PDB file of N, CA and C in Angstrom:
ATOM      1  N   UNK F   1      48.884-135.691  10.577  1.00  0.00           N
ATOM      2  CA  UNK F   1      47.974-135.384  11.646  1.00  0.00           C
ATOM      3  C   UNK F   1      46.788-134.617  11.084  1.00  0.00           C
ATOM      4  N   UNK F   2      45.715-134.870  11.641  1.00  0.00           N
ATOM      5  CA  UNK F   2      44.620-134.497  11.289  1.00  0.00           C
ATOM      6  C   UNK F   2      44.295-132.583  11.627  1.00  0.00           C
ATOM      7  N   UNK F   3      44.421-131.835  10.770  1.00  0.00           N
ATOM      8  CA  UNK F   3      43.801-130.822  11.307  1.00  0.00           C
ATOM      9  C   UNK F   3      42.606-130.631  11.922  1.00  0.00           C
ATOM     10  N   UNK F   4      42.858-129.596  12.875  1.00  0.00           N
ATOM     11  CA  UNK F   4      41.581-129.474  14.252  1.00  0.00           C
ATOM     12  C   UNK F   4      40.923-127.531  13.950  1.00  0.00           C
ATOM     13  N   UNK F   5      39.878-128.159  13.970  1.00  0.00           N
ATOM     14  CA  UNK F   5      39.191-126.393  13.431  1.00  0.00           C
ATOM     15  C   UNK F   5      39.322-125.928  15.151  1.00  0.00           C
ATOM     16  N   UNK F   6      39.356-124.610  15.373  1.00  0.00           N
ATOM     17  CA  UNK F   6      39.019-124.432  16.258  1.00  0.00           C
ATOM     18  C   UNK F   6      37.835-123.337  16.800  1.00  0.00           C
ATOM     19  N   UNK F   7      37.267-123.343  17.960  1.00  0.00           N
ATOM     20  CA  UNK F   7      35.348-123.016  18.070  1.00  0.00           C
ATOM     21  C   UNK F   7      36.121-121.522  18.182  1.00  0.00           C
ATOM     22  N   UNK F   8      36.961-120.894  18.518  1.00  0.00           N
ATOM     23  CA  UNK F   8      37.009-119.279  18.532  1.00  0.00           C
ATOM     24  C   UNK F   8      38.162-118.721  17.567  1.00  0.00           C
ATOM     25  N   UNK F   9      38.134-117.917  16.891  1.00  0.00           N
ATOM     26  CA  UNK F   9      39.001-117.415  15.969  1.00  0.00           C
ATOM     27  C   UNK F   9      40.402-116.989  17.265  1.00  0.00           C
ATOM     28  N   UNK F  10      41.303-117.578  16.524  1.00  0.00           N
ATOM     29  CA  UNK F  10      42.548-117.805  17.292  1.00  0.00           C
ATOM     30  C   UNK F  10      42.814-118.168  18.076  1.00  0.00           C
ATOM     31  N   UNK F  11      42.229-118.658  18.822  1.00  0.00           N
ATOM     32  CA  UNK F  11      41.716-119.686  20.447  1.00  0.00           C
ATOM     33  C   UNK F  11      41.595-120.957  19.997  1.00  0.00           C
ATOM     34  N   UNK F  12      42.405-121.787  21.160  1.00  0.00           N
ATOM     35  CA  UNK F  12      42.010-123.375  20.854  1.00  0.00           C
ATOM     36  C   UNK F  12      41.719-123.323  22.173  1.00  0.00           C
ATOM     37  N   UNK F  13      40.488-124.780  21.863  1.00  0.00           N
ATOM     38  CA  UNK F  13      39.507-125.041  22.945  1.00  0.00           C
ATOM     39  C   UNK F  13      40.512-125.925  23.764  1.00  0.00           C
ATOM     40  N   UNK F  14      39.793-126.127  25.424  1.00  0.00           N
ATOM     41  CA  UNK F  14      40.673-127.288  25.773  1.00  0.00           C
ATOM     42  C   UNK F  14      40.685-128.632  25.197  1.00  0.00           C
ATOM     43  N   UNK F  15      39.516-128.713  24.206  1.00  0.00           N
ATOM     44  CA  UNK F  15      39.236-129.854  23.855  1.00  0.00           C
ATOM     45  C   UNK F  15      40.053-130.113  22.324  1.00  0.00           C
ATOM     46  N   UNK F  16      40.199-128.758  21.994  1.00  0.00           N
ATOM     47  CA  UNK F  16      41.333-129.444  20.833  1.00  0.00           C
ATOM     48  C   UNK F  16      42.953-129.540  21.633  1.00  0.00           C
ATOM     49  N   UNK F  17      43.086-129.045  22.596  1.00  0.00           N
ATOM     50  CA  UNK F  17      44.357-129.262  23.071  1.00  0.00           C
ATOM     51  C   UNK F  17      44.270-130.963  23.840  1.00  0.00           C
ATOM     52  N   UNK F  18      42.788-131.279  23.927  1.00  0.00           N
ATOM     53  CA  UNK F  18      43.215-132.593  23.946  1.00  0.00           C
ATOM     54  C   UNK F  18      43.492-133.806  23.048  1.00  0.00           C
ATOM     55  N   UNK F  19      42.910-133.689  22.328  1.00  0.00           N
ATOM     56  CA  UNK F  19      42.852-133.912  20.779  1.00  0.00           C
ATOM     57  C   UNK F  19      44.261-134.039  20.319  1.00  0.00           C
ATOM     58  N   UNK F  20      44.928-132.963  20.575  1.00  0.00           N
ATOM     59  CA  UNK F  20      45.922-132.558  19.966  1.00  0.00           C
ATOM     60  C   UNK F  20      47.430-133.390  20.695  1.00  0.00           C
ATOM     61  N   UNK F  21      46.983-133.406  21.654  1.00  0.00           N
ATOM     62  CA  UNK F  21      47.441-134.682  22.457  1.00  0.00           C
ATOM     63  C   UNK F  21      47.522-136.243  22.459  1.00  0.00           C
ATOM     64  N   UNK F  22      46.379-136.452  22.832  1.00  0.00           N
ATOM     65  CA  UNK F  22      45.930-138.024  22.064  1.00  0.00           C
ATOM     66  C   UNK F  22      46.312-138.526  20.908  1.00  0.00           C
ATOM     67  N   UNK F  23      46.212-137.368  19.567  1.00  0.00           N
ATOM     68  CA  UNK F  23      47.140-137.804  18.505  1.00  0.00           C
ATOM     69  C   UNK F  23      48.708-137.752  18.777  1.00  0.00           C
ATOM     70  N   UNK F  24      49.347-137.445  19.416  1.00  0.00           N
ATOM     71  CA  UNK F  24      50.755-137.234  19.443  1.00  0.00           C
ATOM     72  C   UNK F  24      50.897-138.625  20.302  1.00  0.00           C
ATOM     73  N   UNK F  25      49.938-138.990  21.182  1.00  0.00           N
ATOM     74  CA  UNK F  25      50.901-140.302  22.012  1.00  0.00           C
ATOM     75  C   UNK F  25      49.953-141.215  20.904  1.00  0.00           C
ATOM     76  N   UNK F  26      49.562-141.101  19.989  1.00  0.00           N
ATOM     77  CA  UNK F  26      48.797-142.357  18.860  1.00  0.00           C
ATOM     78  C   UNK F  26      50.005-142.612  18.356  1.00  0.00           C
ATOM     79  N   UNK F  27      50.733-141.120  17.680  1.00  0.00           N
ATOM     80  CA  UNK F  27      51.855-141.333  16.087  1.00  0.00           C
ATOM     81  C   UNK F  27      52.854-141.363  17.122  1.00  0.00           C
ATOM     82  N   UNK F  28      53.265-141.517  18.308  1.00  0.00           N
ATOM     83  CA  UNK F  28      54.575-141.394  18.765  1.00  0.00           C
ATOM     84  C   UNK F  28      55.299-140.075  19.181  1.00  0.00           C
ATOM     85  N   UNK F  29      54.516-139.215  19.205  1.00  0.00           N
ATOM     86  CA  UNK F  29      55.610-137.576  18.519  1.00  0.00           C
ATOM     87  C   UNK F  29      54.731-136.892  19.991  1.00  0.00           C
ATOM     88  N   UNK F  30      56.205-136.494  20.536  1.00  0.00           N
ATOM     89  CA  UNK F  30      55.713-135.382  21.828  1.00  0.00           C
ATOM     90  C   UNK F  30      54.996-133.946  21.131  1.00  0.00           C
ATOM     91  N   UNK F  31      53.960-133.399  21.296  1.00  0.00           N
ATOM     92  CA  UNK F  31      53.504-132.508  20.926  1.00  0.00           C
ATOM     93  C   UNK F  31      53.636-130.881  22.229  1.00  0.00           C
ATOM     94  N   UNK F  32      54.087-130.361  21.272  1.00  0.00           N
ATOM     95  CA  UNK F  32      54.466-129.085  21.997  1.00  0.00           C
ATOM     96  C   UNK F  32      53.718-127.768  21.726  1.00  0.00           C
ATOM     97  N   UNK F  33      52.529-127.694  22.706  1.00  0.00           N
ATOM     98  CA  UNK F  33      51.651-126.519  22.581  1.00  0.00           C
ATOM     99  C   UNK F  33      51.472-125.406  23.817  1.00  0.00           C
ATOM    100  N   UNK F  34      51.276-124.202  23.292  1.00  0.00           N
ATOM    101  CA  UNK F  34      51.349-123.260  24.298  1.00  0.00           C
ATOM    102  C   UNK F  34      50.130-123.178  25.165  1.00  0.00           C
ATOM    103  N   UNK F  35      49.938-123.487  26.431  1.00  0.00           N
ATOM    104  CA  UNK F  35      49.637-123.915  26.825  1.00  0.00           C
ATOM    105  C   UNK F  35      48.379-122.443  27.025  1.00  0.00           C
ATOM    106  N   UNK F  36      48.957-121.253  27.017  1.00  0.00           N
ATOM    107  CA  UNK F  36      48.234-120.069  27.169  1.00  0.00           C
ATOM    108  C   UNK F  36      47.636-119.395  26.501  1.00  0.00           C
ATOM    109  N   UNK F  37      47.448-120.368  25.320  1.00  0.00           N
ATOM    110  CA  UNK F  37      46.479-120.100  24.335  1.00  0.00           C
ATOM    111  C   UNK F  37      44.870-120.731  24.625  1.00  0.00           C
ATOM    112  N   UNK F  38      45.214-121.695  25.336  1.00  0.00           N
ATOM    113  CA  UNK F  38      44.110-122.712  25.642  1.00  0.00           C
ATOM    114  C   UNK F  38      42.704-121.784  26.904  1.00  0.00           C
ATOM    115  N   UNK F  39      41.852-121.869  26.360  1.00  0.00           N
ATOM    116  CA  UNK F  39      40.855-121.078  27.131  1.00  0.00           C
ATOM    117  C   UNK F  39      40.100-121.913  28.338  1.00  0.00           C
ATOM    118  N   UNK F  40      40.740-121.900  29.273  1.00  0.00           N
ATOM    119  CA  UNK F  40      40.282-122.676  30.691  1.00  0.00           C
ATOM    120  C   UNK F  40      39.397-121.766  31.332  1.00  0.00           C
ATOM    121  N   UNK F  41      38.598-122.389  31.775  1.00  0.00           N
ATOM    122  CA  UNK F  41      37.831-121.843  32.878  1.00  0.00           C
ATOM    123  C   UNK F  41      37.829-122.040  34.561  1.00  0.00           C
ATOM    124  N   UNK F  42      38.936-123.033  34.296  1.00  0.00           N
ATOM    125  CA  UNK F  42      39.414-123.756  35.331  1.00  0.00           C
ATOM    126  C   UNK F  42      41.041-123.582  35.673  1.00  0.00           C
ATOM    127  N   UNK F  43      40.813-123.450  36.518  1.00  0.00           N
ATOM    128  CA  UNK F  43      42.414-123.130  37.395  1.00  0.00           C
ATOM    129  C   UNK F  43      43.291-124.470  37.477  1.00  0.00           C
ATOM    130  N   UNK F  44      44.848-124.297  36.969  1.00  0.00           N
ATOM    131  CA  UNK F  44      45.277-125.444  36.629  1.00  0.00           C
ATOM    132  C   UNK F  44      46.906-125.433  37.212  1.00  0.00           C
ATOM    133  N   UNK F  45      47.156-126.175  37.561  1.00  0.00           N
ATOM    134  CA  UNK F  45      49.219-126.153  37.543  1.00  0.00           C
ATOM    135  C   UNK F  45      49.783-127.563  37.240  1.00  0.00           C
ATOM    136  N   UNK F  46      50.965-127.523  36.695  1.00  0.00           N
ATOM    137  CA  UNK F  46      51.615-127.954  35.174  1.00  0.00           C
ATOM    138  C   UNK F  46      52.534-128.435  36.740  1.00  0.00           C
ATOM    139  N   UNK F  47      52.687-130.142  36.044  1.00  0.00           N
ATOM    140  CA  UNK F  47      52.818-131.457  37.156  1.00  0.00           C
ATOM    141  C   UNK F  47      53.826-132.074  35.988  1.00  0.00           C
ATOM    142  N   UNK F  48      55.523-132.411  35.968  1.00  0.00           N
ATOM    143  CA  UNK F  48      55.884-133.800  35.029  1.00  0.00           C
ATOM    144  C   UNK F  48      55.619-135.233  36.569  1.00  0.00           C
ATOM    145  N   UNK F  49      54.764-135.837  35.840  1.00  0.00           N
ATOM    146  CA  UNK F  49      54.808-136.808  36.965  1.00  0.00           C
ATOM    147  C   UNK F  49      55.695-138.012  36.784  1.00  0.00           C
ATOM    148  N   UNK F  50      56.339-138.461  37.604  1.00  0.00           N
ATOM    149  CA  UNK F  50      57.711-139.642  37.481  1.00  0.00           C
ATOM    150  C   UNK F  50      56.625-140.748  36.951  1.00  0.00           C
ATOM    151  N   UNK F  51      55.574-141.088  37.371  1.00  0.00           N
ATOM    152  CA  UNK F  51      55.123-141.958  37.230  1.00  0.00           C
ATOM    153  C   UNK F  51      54.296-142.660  35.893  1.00  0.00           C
ATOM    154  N   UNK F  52      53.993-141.541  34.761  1.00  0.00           N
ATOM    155  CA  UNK F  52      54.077-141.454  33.603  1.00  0.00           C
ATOM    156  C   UNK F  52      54.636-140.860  32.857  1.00  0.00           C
ATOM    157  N   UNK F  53      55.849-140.311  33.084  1.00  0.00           N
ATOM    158  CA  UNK F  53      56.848-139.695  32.422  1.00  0.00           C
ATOM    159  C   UNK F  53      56.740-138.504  31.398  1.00  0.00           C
ATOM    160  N   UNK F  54      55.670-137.593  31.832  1.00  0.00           N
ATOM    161  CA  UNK F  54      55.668-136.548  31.141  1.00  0.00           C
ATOM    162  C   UNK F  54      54.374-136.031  31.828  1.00  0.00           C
ATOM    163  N   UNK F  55      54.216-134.452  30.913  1.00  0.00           N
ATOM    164  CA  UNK F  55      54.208-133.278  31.826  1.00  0.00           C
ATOM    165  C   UNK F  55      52.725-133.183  31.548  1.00  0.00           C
ATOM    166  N   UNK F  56      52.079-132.884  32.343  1.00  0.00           N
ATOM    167  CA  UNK F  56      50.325-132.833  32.625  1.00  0.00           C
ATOM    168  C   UNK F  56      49.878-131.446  33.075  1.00  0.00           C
ATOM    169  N   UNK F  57      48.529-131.359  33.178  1.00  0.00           N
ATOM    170  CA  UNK F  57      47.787-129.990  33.768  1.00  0.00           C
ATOM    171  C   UNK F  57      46.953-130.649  34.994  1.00  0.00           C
ATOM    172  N   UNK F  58      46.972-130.282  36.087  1.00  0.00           N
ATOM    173  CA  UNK F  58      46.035-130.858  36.968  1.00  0.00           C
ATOM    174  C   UNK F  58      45.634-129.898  37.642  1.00  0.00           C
ATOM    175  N   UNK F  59      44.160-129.920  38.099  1.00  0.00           N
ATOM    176  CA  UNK F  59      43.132-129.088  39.024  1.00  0.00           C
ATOM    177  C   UNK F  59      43.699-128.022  39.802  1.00  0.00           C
ATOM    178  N   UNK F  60      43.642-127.259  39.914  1.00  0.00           N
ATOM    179  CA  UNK F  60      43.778-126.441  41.379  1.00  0.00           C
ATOM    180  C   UNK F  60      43.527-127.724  42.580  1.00  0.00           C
ATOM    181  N   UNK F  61      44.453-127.407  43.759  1.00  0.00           N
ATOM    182  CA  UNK F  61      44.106-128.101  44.910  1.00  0.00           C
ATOM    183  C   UNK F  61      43.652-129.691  44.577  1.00  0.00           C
ATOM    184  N   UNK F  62      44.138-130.236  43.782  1.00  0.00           N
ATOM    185  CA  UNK F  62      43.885-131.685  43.320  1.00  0.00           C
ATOM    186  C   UNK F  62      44.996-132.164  42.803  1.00  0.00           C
ATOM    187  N   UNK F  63      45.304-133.315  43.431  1.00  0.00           N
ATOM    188  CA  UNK F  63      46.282-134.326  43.724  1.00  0.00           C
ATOM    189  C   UNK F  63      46.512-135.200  42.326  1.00  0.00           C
ATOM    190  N   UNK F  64      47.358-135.729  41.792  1.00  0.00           N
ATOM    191  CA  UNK F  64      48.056-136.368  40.274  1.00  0.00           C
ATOM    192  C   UNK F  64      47.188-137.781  40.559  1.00  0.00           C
ATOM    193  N   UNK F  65      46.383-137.836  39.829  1.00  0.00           N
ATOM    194  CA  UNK F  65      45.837-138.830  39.620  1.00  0.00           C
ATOM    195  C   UNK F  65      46.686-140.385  39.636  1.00  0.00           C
ATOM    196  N   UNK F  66      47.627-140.084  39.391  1.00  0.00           N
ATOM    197  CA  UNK F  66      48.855-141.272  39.285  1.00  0.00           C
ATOM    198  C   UNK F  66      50.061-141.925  40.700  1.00  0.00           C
ATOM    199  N   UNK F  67      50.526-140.195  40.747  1.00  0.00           N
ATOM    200  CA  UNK F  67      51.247-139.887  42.120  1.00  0.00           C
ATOM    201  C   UNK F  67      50.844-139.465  42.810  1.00  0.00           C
ATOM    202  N   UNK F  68      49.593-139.003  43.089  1.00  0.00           N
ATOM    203  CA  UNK F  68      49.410-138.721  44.228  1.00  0.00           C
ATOM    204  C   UNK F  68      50.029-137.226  44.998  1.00  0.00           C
ATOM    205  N   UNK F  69      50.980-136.602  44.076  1.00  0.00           N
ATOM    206  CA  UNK F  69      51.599-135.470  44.580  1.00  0.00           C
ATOM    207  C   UNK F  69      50.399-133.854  43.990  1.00  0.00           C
ATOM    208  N   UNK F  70      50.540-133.386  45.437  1.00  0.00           N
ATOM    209  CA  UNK F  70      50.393-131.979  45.468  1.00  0.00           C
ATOM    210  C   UNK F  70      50.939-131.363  44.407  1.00  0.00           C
ATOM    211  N   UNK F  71      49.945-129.663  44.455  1.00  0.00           N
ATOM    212  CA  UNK F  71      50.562-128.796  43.669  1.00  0.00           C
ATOM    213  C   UNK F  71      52.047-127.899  44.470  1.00  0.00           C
ATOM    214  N   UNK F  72      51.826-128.246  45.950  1.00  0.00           N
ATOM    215  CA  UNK F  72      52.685-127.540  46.870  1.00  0.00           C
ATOM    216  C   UNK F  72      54.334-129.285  46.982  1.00  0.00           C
ATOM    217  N   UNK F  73      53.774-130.295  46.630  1.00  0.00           N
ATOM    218  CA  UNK F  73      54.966-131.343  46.506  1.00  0.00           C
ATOM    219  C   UNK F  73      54.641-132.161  47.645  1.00  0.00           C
ATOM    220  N   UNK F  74      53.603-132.018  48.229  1.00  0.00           N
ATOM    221  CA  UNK F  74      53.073-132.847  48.629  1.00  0.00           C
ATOM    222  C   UNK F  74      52.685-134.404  48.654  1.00  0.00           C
ATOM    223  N   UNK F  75      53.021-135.402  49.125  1.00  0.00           N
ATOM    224  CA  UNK F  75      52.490-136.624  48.944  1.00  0.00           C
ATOM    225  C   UNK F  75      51.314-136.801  48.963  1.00  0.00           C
ATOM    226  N   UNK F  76      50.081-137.657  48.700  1.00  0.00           N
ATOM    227  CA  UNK F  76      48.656-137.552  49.372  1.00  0.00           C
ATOM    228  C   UNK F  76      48.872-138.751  50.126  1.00  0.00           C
TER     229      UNK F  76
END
C-alpha cells in the first residue's frame, strides 16, 4: 500500500482516510482506522448498512445513501 503523507502533523485529513479506504476495497483487505483521528468539520454517525455490507460515516440528519435508513433507524 501506498503511503499517504498527511497535511497536519499527526492528523489525517478526511481525505487520506478516504484514500485509505479506496485502497483497501482495491487490494481486498478491510482497513481499520480510528476514526477520531480524522479532522471533520462535519458532524457524522457511523451506519453498517445491510445493503453494502460494511460500516460507513454518514451526515448528520442524512439518510444512507443505499438504505435509506436514519441516524435514529428510521426508514426514509
Amino acid at each position: 500500500m501506498k503511503k499517504i503523507k498527511s497535511s497536519a502533523k499527526n492528523k489525517t485529513s478526511y481525505l487520506d482516510y478516504i484514500k485509505l479506504r479506496i485502497e483497501g476495497f482495491r487490494t481486498g483487505k478491510i482497513l481499520r482506522f480510528p476514526i477520531e483521528r480524522i479532522k471533520v468539520n462535519v458532524e457524522m454517525w457511523e451506519h453498517f448498512c445491510p445493503q453494502e455490507g460494511y460500516e460507513m460515516y454518514i451526515g448528520k440528519d442524512e439518510p444512507c445513501n443505499w438504505c435509506g435508513e436514519y441516524e435514529n433507524d428510521q426508514v426514509e
